[in-house]
Tab-separated table of C-alpha atoms in Angstrom:
chain	number	residue	atom	x	y	z
A	261	MET	CA	-11.656	-27.399	36.896
A	262	THR	CA	-14.016	-25.826	39.411
A	263	GLU	CA	-14.755	-26.561	43.037
A	264	ARG	CA	-17.702	-28.720	41.901
A	265	GLN	CA	-15.199	-31.127	40.366
A	266	ALA	CA	-13.915	-32.076	43.830
A	267	GLY	CA	-11.870	-35.222	43.960
A	268	GLN	CA	-11.228	-35.347	40.218
A	269	GLU	CA	-7.834	-36.935	39.610
A	270	THR	CA	-6.816	-35.004	36.465
A	271	ALA	CA	-4.439	-32.240	37.519
A	272	ALA	CA	-4.913	-28.659	36.403
A	273	VAL	CA	-3.966	-25.189	37.507
A	274	VAL	CA	-7.000	-23.807	39.323
A	275	ARG	CA	-7.579	-20.322	40.633
A	276	ALA	CA	-8.580	-20.235	44.284
A	277	SER	CA	-11.687	-18.329	45.239
A	278	LEU	CA	-11.362	-15.038	47.060
A	279	SER	CA	-12.601	-16.619	50.287
A	280	ASP	CA	-10.042	-19.428	50.066
A	281	THR	CA	-7.268	-16.940	49.270
A	282	VAL	CA	-8.177	-15.017	52.413
A	283	ARG	CA	-8.241	-18.262	54.430
A	284	LEU	CA	-4.767	-19.144	53.163
A	285	GLY	CA	-3.499	-15.718	54.134
A	286	ALA	CA	-4.887	-16.029	57.641
A	287	THR	CA	-4.039	-19.690	58.252
A	288	VAL	CA	-0.717	-20.136	56.433
A	289	LEU	CA	0.879	-16.766	55.746
A	290	ALA	CA	0.007	-14.896	58.935
A	291	PRO	CA	1.584	-17.475	61.326
A	292	LEU	CA	4.701	-17.614	59.122
A	293	LEU	CA	5.149	-13.863	59.338
A	294	ALA	CA	4.279	-13.718	63.029
A	295	THR	CA	6.818	-16.338	64.122
A	296	GLY	CA	9.549	-14.824	61.893
A	297	VAL	CA	10.747	-16.071	58.537
A	298	ILE	CA	14.404	-15.091	59.099
A	299	VAL	CA	14.689	-14.960	62.906
A	300	ARG	CA	12.210	-16.826	65.097
A	301	ARG	CA	10.375	-14.646	67.629
A	302	PRO	CA	10.261	-16.435	71.024
A	303	ALA	CA	6.931	-14.978	72.163
A	304	ALA	CA	5.283	-15.784	68.834
A	305	MET	CA	6.741	-19.301	68.843
A	306	ALA	CA	5.272	-19.925	72.295
A	307	LEU	CA	1.831	-18.928	71.017
A	308	ALA	CA	2.329	-20.963	67.840
A	309	GLU	CA	3.010	-24.059	69.950
A	310	ARG	CA	0.003	-23.389	72.180
A	311	TRP	CA	-2.308	-23.013	69.185
A	312	GLN	CA	-0.488	-25.677	67.074
A	313	VAL	CA	-0.659	-23.346	64.079
A	314	ASP	CA	0.795	-25.761	61.528
A	315	GLY	CA	-2.074	-28.185	62.109
A	316	PRO	CA	-4.834	-25.917	60.712
A	317	ALA	CA	-2.512	-24.907	57.859
A	318	VAL	CA	-1.889	-28.527	56.818
A	319	ARG	CA	-5.572	-29.426	57.128
A	320	LEU	CA	-6.598	-26.410	55.061
A	321	LEU	CA	-4.273	-27.407	52.226
A	322	GLN	CA	-5.569	-30.980	52.393
A	323	ASP	CA	-9.098	-29.640	52.092
A	324	LEU	CA	-8.181	-27.397	49.165
A	325	ARG	CA	-6.498	-30.285	47.339
A	326	THR	CA	-9.648	-32.370	47.813
A	327	ARG	CA	-11.898	-29.618	46.500
A	328	TYR	CA	-9.765	-28.177	43.726
A	329	GLY	CA	-7.783	-31.226	42.676
A	330	PRO	CA	-4.087	-32.178	42.877
A	331	GLY	CA	-2.788	-29.543	40.481
A	332	PRO	CA	-1.136	-26.259	41.500
A	333	LEU	CA	-3.403	-23.715	43.150
A	334	ARG	CA	-3.207	-20.194	41.744
A	335	LEU	CA	-3.769	-17.218	44.026
A	336	GLU	CA	-4.228	-13.650	42.881
A	337	VAL	CA	-3.068	-11.174	45.498
A	338	PRO	CA	-2.431	-7.442	45.056
A	339	GLY	CA	0.561	-7.006	42.764
A	340	ARG	CA	1.457	-10.693	42.667
A	341	THR	CA	0.436	-14.041	41.196
A	342	VAL	CA	1.230	-16.880	43.608
A	343	VAL	CA	1.122	-20.602	42.877
A	344	LEU	CA	0.979	-23.277	45.589
A	345	PRO	CA	2.052	-26.756	44.420
A	346	LEU	CA	-0.148	-29.423	46.021
A	347	SER	CA	1.580	-32.567	44.713
A	348	ALA	CA	5.027	-34.012	45.307
A	349	GLU	CA	5.777	-34.157	41.593
A	350	ASP	CA	5.033	-30.471	41.182
A	351	VAL	CA	7.373	-29.748	44.106
A	352	ARG	CA	10.037	-31.773	42.325
A	353	ARG	CA	9.579	-29.735	39.156
A	354	VAL	CA	9.766	-26.359	40.892
A	355	LEU	CA	12.877	-27.242	42.906
A	356	HIS	CA	14.793	-29.207	40.295
A	357	GLU	CA	14.161	-27.019	37.245
A	358	GLY	CA	16.299	-24.129	38.388
A	359	PRO	CA	17.731	-21.581	38.361
A	360	GLU	CA	15.877	-21.344	35.038
A	361	PRO	CA	12.917	-21.224	34.705
A	362	PHE	CA	12.465	-21.250	38.511
A	363	THR	CA	14.956	-18.950	40.182
A	364	PRO	CA	15.743	-19.070	43.917
A	365	ALA	CA	16.224	-15.288	43.711
A	366	ASN	CA	12.575	-14.728	44.519
A	367	ARG	CA	11.387	-11.135	44.969
A	368	GLU	CA	10.310	-11.540	48.607
A	369	LYS	CA	13.431	-13.504	49.451
A	370	LYS	CA	15.604	-10.717	48.094
A	371	ALA	CA	13.814	-8.217	50.312
A	372	ALA	CA	14.286	-10.438	53.387
A	373	LEU	CA	17.921	-11.435	52.827
A	374	SER	CA	19.418	-8.270	51.362
A	375	PRO	CA	19.805	-6.518	54.761
A	376	PHE	CA	22.545	-8.962	55.732
A	377	GLN	CA	23.662	-10.788	52.562
A	378	PRO	CA	22.937	-8.629	49.514
A	379	HIS	CA	25.348	-10.684	47.403
A	380	GLY	CA	24.516	-14.109	48.820
A	381	VAL	CA	24.233	-16.932	46.325
A	382	LEU	CA	20.547	-17.527	47.136
A	383	ILE	CA	19.563	-14.139	45.749
A	384	SER	CA	22.145	-13.978	42.948
A	385	GLU	CA	21.274	-14.547	39.301
A	386	GLY	CA	22.936	-15.351	35.987
A	387	ASP	CA	26.649	-15.971	35.579
A	388	ILE	CA	27.536	-14.458	38.954
A	389	ARG	CA	25.196	-16.914	40.663
A	390	THR	CA	27.021	-19.779	38.959
A	391	LYS	CA	30.356	-18.389	40.118
A	392	ARG	CA	29.182	-17.869	43.706
A	393	ARG	CA	27.531	-21.284	43.867
A	394	ARG	CA	30.764	-22.913	42.708
A	395	PHE	CA	32.684	-21.030	45.400
A	396	ASN	CA	30.205	-22.063	48.112
A	397	GLU	CA	30.387	-25.700	47.087
A	398	ALA	CA	34.190	-25.661	47.039
A	399	VAL	CA	34.547	-24.126	50.507
A	400	LEU	CA	31.774	-26.199	52.072
A	401	ASP	CA	32.766	-29.519	50.440
A	402	THR	CA	29.158	-29.933	49.396
A	403	ASP	CA	29.429	-33.494	48.092
A	404	LEU	CA	31.525	-34.900	50.953
A	405	PRO	CA	29.884	-36.400	54.056
A	406	LEU	CA	33.012	-35.401	56.013
A	407	HIS	CA	34.431	-31.945	55.303
A	408	HIS	CA	38.210	-31.864	54.949
A	409	LEU	CA	38.297	-29.753	58.133
A	410	SER	CA	36.115	-32.265	59.997
A	411	THR	CA	38.748	-33.074	62.624
A	412	ALA	CA	38.704	-29.459	63.779
A	413	VAL	CA	34.891	-29.399	63.681
A	414	VAL	CA	34.647	-32.494	65.873
A	415	THR	CA	37.258	-31.200	68.307
A	416	ALA	CA	35.382	-27.924	68.720
A	417	ALA	CA	32.047	-29.742	69.092
A	418	ARG	CA	33.348	-31.972	71.851
A	419	GLU	CA	34.893	-29.078	73.729
A	420	GLU	CA	31.681	-27.067	73.551
A	421	ALA	CA	29.669	-30.118	74.628
A	422	ARG	CA	31.821	-30.392	77.750
A	423	SER	CA	31.176	-26.738	78.457
A	424	LEU	CA	27.418	-27.218	78.045
A	425	LEU	CA	27.439	-30.221	80.367
A	426	GLY	CA	29.337	-28.170	82.904
A	427	THR	CA	26.662	-25.502	82.684
A	428	ALA	CA	23.981	-28.141	83.180
A	429	GLU	CA	25.748	-29.401	86.313
A	430	ALA	CA	25.960	-25.879	87.731
A	431	THR	CA	22.337	-24.945	87.017
A	432	GLY	CA	20.663	-28.339	87.324
A	433	HIS	CA	19.179	-28.208	83.821
A	434	LEU	CA	19.885	-27.300	80.203
A	435	GLY	CA	17.546	-24.764	78.626
A	436	TRP	CA	17.553	-23.023	75.280
A	437	ASP	CA	19.456	-19.885	76.303
A	438	ASP	CA	22.459	-21.819	77.636
A	439	PHE	CA	22.375	-24.254	74.731
A	440	ALA	CA	22.192	-21.456	72.155
A	441	ARG	CA	25.225	-19.693	73.660
A	442	GLY	CA	27.209	-22.917	73.413
A	443	TRP	CA	25.963	-23.602	69.897
A	444	TRP	CA	27.007	-20.175	68.651
A	445	ARG	CA	30.439	-20.530	70.251
A	446	LEU	CA	30.825	-23.713	68.220
A	447	VAL	CA	29.551	-22.085	65.018
A	448	ARG	CA	31.904	-19.116	65.323
A	449	ARG	CA	34.830	-21.501	65.811
A	450	VAL	CA	33.899	-23.571	62.750
A	451	VAL	CA	33.264	-20.601	60.475
A	452	LEU	CA	35.599	-17.885	61.761
A	453	GLY	CA	38.155	-19.698	63.908
A	454	ASP	CA	38.822	-20.230	67.612
A	455	GLY	CA	39.702	-16.562	67.964
A	456	ALA	CA	36.045	-15.718	67.297
A	457	ARG	CA	34.671	-18.146	69.895
A	458	ASP	CA	33.664	-15.459	72.360
A	459	ASP	CA	32.884	-12.700	69.877
A	460	GLU	CA	29.162	-12.550	70.565
A	461	VAL	CA	29.055	-9.066	69.049
A	462	VAL	CA	29.514	-10.298	65.472
A	463	THR	CA	26.625	-12.763	65.691
A	464	ASP	CA	24.487	-10.305	67.655
A	465	GLN	CA	24.973	-7.752	64.868
A	466	LEU	CA	24.012	-10.396	62.320
A	467	ARG	CA	20.903	-11.162	64.344
A	468	GLN	CA	19.916	-7.481	64.282
A	469	LEU	CA	20.237	-7.477	60.501
A	470	ARG	CA	18.304	-10.722	60.185
A	471	THR	CA	15.593	-9.268	62.406
A	472	ALA	CA	15.280	-6.421	59.924
A	473	GLY	CA	14.916	-9.096	57.249
A	474	ASN	CA	11.841	-10.424	59.054
A	475	TRP	CA	10.053	-7.288	57.900
A	476	ALA	CA	11.250	-7.584	54.276
A	477	TYR	CA	10.107	-4.415	52.446
A	478	LEU	CA	8.937	-2.729	55.643
A	479	GLY	CA	12.097	-3.147	57.695
A	480	SER	CA	14.843	-0.645	58.354
A	481	ARG	CA	18.040	-1.248	56.393
A	482	ARG	CA	20.124	-0.632	59.555
A	483	THR	CA	22.989	0.655	57.445
A	484	GLY	CA	25.187	1.487	60.431
A	485	VAL	CA	24.856	-1.991	61.948
A	486	ARG	CA	25.572	-3.575	58.574
A	487	GLU	CA	28.769	-1.586	58.130
A	488	GLN	CA	29.913	-2.502	61.646
A	489	PHE	CA	29.060	-6.156	61.061
A	490	GLN	CA	30.881	-6.305	57.750
A	491	GLN	CA	33.964	-4.669	59.227
A	492	ARG	CA	34.009	-7.069	62.166
A	493	LEU	CA	33.357	-10.094	59.947
A	494	ARG	CA	36.105	-9.142	57.508
A	495	GLY	CA	38.517	-8.770	60.408
A	496	HIS	CA	37.934	-12.416	61.353
A	497	LEU	CA	38.168	-13.526	57.740
A	498	ARG	CA	41.467	-11.713	57.199
A	499	ARG	CA	42.922	-13.570	60.195
A	500	ALA	CA	42.326	-16.664	58.054
A	501	GLU	CA	42.682	-18.839	61.111
A	502	LYS	CA	43.893	-22.340	60.320
A	503	ASN	CA	41.245	-25.100	60.358
A	504	SER	CA	38.330	-22.695	59.961
A	505	LEU	CA	36.215	-21.852	56.928
A	506	ALA	CA	37.736	-18.374	57.126
A	507	SER	CA	41.062	-19.849	56.052
A	508	LEU	CA	39.385	-20.972	52.815
A	509	VAL	CA	37.798	-17.583	52.142
A	510	ALA	CA	40.731	-15.226	52.618
A	511	ASP	CA	42.423	-15.875	49.264
A	512	ALA	CA	39.215	-15.063	47.381
A	513	MET	CA	38.262	-11.886	49.237
A	514	ASP	CA	39.741	-9.558	46.623
A	515	ILE	CA	37.746	-11.006	43.717
A	516	ASP	CA	35.260	-8.149	43.410
A	517	ASP	CA	32.316	-9.731	41.615
A	518	LEU	CA	32.490	-12.895	43.734
A	519	ASP	CA	32.204	-11.144	47.115
A	520	ALA	CA	33.569	-14.140	48.994
A	521	ALA	CA	33.088	-12.422	52.348
A	522	GLY	CA	29.476	-11.760	51.395
A	523	GLN	CA	28.767	-15.499	51.280
A	524	VAL	CA	29.693	-16.029	54.924
A	525	PRO	CA	26.593	-14.426	56.524
A	526	HIS	CA	24.429	-17.107	54.947
A	527	TRP	CA	26.597	-19.861	56.412
A	528	LEU	CA	26.063	-18.356	59.858
A	529	PHE	CA	22.349	-17.954	59.095
A	530	ALA	CA	22.043	-21.618	58.071
A	531	TYR	CA	23.696	-22.738	61.291
A	532	ASP	CA	20.906	-21.036	63.265
A	533	ALA	CA	18.502	-23.685	61.982
A	534	GLY	CA	21.062	-26.344	62.872
A	535	GLY	CA	21.015	-25.402	66.546
A	536	ILE	CA	17.214	-25.522	66.614
A	537	ALA	CA	17.297	-28.985	65.031
A	538	VAL	CA	19.817	-30.335	67.570
A	539	PHE	CA	17.724	-29.175	70.526
A	540	ARG	CA	14.535	-30.619	69.059
A	541	THR	CA	16.303	-33.897	68.305
A	542	LEU	CA	17.369	-34.134	71.944
A	543	ALA	CA	13.701	-33.766	72.867
A	544	LEU	CA	12.620	-36.469	70.424
A	545	LEU	CA	15.276	-38.941	71.544
A	546	SER	CA	14.487	-38.314	75.200
A	547	ALA	CA	10.887	-39.376	74.557
A	548	HIS	CA	11.520	-42.300	72.182
A	549	PRO	CA	13.451	-45.104	73.925
A	550	GLU	CA	13.775	-47.290	70.836
A	551	GLN	CA	15.283	-44.544	68.682
A	552	GLU	CA	17.456	-43.336	71.560
A	553	ARG	CA	18.800	-46.857	71.975
A	554	ALA	CA	19.650	-47.041	68.260
A	555	ALA	CA	21.494	-43.712	68.528
A	556	ARG	CA	23.466	-44.892	71.557
A	557	ASP	CA	24.274	-48.208	69.882
A	558	GLU	CA	25.812	-46.264	67.000
A	559	LEU	CA	28.145	-44.498	69.441
A	560	THR	CA	29.294	-47.687	71.175
A	561	GLY	CA	32.857	-48.671	70.379
A	562	VAL	CA	33.357	-45.714	68.025
A	563	ASP	CA	36.219	-43.257	68.388
A	564	LEU	CA	34.170	-40.093	68.730
A	565	SER	CA	37.270	-37.946	69.175
A	566	GLY	CA	37.729	-38.192	65.416
A	567	PRO	CA	35.366	-37.578	62.478
A	568	GLN	CA	32.539	-40.081	62.022
A	569	VAL	CA	29.600	-39.996	59.627
A	570	LEU	CA	27.124	-41.300	62.280
A	571	PRO	CA	24.243	-42.035	59.886
A	572	VAL	CA	21.757	-42.859	62.669
A	573	LEU	CA	22.244	-39.493	64.348
A	574	ARG	CA	22.097	-37.707	61.002
A	575	ALA	CA	18.847	-39.527	60.270
A	576	ALA	CA	17.397	-38.433	63.632
A	577	LEU	CA	18.367	-34.824	62.899
A	578	SER	CA	16.859	-34.986	59.407
A	579	GLU	CA	13.681	-36.421	60.899
A	580	ALA	CA	13.429	-33.542	63.375
A	581	LEU	CA	13.710	-31.200	60.393
A	582	ARG	CA	10.969	-33.124	58.613
A	583	LEU	CA	8.616	-32.986	61.572
A	584	TRP	CA	9.266	-29.307	62.276
A	585	PRO	CA	10.804	-27.648	59.190
A	586	THR	CA	13.070	-24.724	59.939
A	587	THR	CA	12.369	-23.464	56.398
A	588	PRO	CA	8.595	-23.712	56.237
A	589	ALA	CA	8.290	-21.875	52.910
A	590	ILE	CA	10.612	-22.483	49.952
A	591	LEU	CA	10.250	-19.692	47.402
A	592	ARG	CA	10.909	-19.601	43.676
A	593	ASP	CA	10.013	-17.092	40.944
A	594	SER	CA	9.354	-18.117	37.362
A	595	THR	CA	11.597	-16.292	34.905
A	596	VAL	CA	9.525	-17.135	31.801
A	597	ASP	CA	5.965	-18.195	31.060
A	598	THR	CA	5.645	-21.859	32.083
A	599	ASP	CA	3.156	-24.504	31.010
A	600	TRP	CA	1.334	-26.390	33.760
A	601	TYR	CA	-1.133	-29.025	32.623
A	602	GLY	CA	-1.982	-27.017	29.540
A	603	THR	CA	-2.277	-23.700	31.353
A	604	SER	CA	0.263	-20.916	30.840
A	605	VAL	CA	1.480	-19.389	34.097
A	606	PRO	CA	3.121	-15.986	33.509
A	607	ALA	CA	6.735	-15.078	34.157
A	608	GLY	CA	7.228	-13.410	37.506
A	609	THR	CA	4.870	-15.779	39.319
A	610	ALA	CA	5.885	-16.687	42.864
A	611	PHE	CA	5.871	-20.428	43.597
A	612	VAL	CA	5.576	-21.271	47.289
A	613	VAL	CA	6.330	-24.770	48.610
A	614	PHE	CA	4.818	-24.953	52.096
A	615	THR	CA	6.960	-27.716	53.555
A	616	PRO	CA	4.883	-28.558	56.679
A	617	PHE	CA	2.054	-29.612	54.350
A	618	PHE	CA	4.195	-32.139	52.509
A	619	HIS	CA	6.140	-33.284	55.569
A	620	ARG	CA	3.022	-33.856	57.706
A	621	ASP	CA	0.415	-34.891	55.122
A	622	ASP	CA	-1.177	-37.947	56.739
A	623	THR	CA	-3.229	-38.655	53.611
A	624	THR	CA	-0.034	-39.643	51.766
A	625	LEU	CA	2.517	-40.392	54.517
A	626	PRO	CA	1.717	-43.262	56.912
A	627	PHE	CA	4.406	-41.945	59.296
A	628	ALA	CA	3.423	-38.277	58.993
A	629	HIS	CA	3.159	-37.606	62.734
A	630	ASP	CA	5.671	-40.174	63.994
A	631	PHE	CA	9.393	-39.971	64.718
A	632	VAL	CA	10.794	-42.404	62.132
A	633	PRO	CA	14.500	-41.752	61.487
A	634	ASP	CA	14.710	-45.011	59.523
A	635	ILE	CA	13.106	-43.373	56.482
A	636	TRP	CA	16.396	-41.514	55.975
A	637	LEU	CA	18.343	-44.787	56.130
A	638	ASP	CA	16.238	-47.282	54.162
A	639	GLY	CA	15.580	-45.198	51.053
A	640	ARG	CA	11.963	-44.218	51.724
A	641	ALA	CA	12.745	-40.518	52.118
A	642	SER	CA	14.721	-40.394	48.871
A	643	GLU	CA	11.661	-41.701	47.022
A	644	LEU	CA	9.504	-38.845	48.329
A	645	PRO	CA	10.506	-35.683	46.428
A	646	ALA	CA	8.526	-33.369	48.703
A	647	LEU	CA	10.527	-34.265	51.826
A	648	VAL	CA	13.057	-31.447	51.553
A	649	PRO	CA	14.592	-30.455	54.923
A	650	PHE	CA	17.542	-28.900	53.064
A	651	SER	CA	15.598	-27.875	49.950
A	652	ALA	CA	16.480	-29.764	46.747
A	653	GLY	CA	17.768	-29.398	43.221
A	654	PRO	CA	20.376	-26.845	42.084
A	655	ALA	CA	19.640	-24.610	45.087
A	656	GLU	CA	19.843	-27.353	47.717
A	657	CYS	CA	21.750	-26.120	50.770
A	658	PRO	CA	25.446	-26.327	49.793
A	659	GLY	CA	26.392	-26.683	53.463
A	660	ARG	CA	24.061	-29.626	54.101
A	661	ASN	CA	26.794	-32.140	54.895
A	662	LEU	CA	28.886	-29.697	56.922
A	663	VAL	CA	25.877	-28.698	59.023
A	664	LEU	CA	24.958	-32.367	59.551
A	665	LEU	CA	28.551	-33.080	60.577
A	666	THR	CA	28.535	-30.235	63.103
A	667	MET	CA	25.113	-31.146	64.499
A	668	SER	CA	25.843	-34.860	64.772
A	669	ALA	CA	29.270	-34.288	66.360
A	670	LEU	CA	27.760	-32.109	69.084
A	671	LEU	CA	24.820	-34.468	69.592
A	672	ALA	CA	27.165	-37.464	69.878
A	673	ALA	CA	29.307	-35.694	72.458
A	674	LEU	CA	26.237	-34.782	74.522
A	675	LEU	CA	24.768	-38.295	74.370
A	676	GLU	CA	28.007	-40.233	74.812
A	677	GLN	CA	27.809	-40.411	78.608
A	678	HIS	CA	24.641	-38.504	79.470
A	679	ARG	CA	20.879	-38.746	79.179
A	680	PHE	CA	18.476	-35.882	78.655
A	681	ARG	CA	15.068	-35.909	80.299
A	682	LEU	CA	12.553	-33.421	78.930
A	683	LEU	CA	11.124	-31.182	81.650
A	684	SER	CA	8.931	-28.915	79.533
A	685	GLY	CA	7.180	-28.541	76.234
A	686	PRO	CA	4.317	-30.497	74.653
A	687	SER	CA	3.959	-34.262	75.036
A	688	LEU	CA	6.167	-36.222	72.629
A	689	ASP	CA	4.637	-39.581	73.550
A	690	PRO	CA	5.629	-42.141	70.865
A	691	GLY	CA	2.200	-43.716	71.214
A	692	ALA	CA	0.428	-40.559	70.041
A	693	PRO	CA	0.748	-38.212	67.041
A	694	LEU	CA	3.544	-35.722	67.557
A	695	PRO	CA	2.559	-32.048	67.773
A	696	PHE	CA	2.473	-30.037	64.554
A	697	THR	CA	4.362	-27.143	66.145
A	698	ILE	CA	7.065	-27.109	68.825
A	699	ASP	CA	8.715	-24.123	70.464
A	700	ASN	CA	12.454	-24.794	70.766
A	701	PHE	CA	12.788	-21.760	73.071
A	702	GLY	CA	10.577	-23.447	75.657
A	703	LEU	CA	12.395	-26.794	75.826
A	704	ASP	CA	14.242	-27.594	79.039
A	705	PHE	CA	16.116	-30.751	80.060
A	706	ALA	CA	17.371	-32.458	83.158
A	707	VAL	CA	20.778	-33.979	82.425
A	708	GLU	CA	21.883	-37.249	84.004
A	709	THR	CA	24.754	-39.675	83.526
A	710	ALA	CA	23.931	-42.340	80.984
A	711	ASP	CA	23.760	-45.195	83.488
A	712	GLN	CA	21.452	-43.071	85.697
A	713	SER	CA	23.079	-44.698	88.716
A	714	ARG	CA	25.094	-41.687	89.841
A	715	PRO	CA	24.278	-37.976	89.897
A	716	MET	CA	25.870	-35.965	87.140
A	717	SER	CA	28.201	-34.179	89.508
A	718	SER	CA	30.054	-37.409	90.348
A	719	ARG	CA	31.358	-37.719	86.789
A	720	VAL	CA	31.032	-34.415	84.989
A	721	GLY	CA	34.118	-32.965	86.663
A	722	ARG	CA	36.295	-35.333	84.698
A	723	GLN	CA	34.356	-34.420	81.553
A	724	VAL	CA	34.612	-30.689	81.871
A	725	GLY	CA	37.910	-30.387	83.620
């Protein structure tokens, strides 16, 4: 197929022209690298929101699909063959046919993740990957909506919510910096135990290593920081504090090829995206009265001091991740030559699923730019294989349910008796298309009691104690 065969329905693998390859680099790849693939850069995110960078990227891919057809688009770049799936079914194939012939241990991903998790399951291969994946699933209770440590998770979430509300009373607002400090206190408690609540050093060291990962091949290895981080992390894990994930890791730490401790950095990394999603969901609910009412109705009459699945809140969080994916590029490498519509694609090809394209494609999704949590409740999302906020297939996030539990528990505690009014950021008017790009660092909220009849200070004292 050539560009002259625009609109033809028969799928084929087509090689993009040099000019279109350059356009993709400038419109899709450059913003991804600028904003940070491993750690988001606040200044770059502010510019990305101002310029709405995901919009041109989605429109470019729509245009390329129209001109080249619905089959995968092949790009030849120096030293690498790259394939961009342009259909949902091709996304399904790439993500579900793994780890062979499509391995998650992609070359670029290895370069980005190895500074802080060289033995993480995502970049492991062969039998050791199977062993590490099994360990991750066992510790994280992958298939359970409520982790067996969920009571401790909920308790920690409610305590940190009270602390955040106290901060909001003292400052008159809740911005990202204060929220992020509270979120990481919660994450350290869940993963490493209450004794790690205030150990900001361990997560700061991890952030330094993740920042190096932003630069992939070009970044410094920061060997000294990594050794300090690993020593500090292992100290928390050896404490094996009851009711934390660390208590489930300690017994496996001496199994050399498993590297149980080496799996933990990715759990902390995954929780970073969780905090971003919670803050964005607060913004969405604050601007959408109907969906906010449904969320509050779910909390009415429910004992929130104990574990609850809270499907409406989980749906709202999943929808925030659809609208603004925290993993905008899902990477796979082919391990053998693969046949695509009669064309052989060589082993070693990088397959790149650009999630904003599939999540915000208004030519196929009638709700592309709307906040519609119901799609995660009524089965519509499950019928759309390219909606993948937690990836999909054998490499789907093993902590998906635990992260959703933690996010929804904190969100429920914040919403239980308080309302959040958005003071900054782009318009999230439910009567208009939602922005393609939103900067979580720039969001700021006024916090009020839920009945809005009394100032927060008249009630928050009893909440925070």
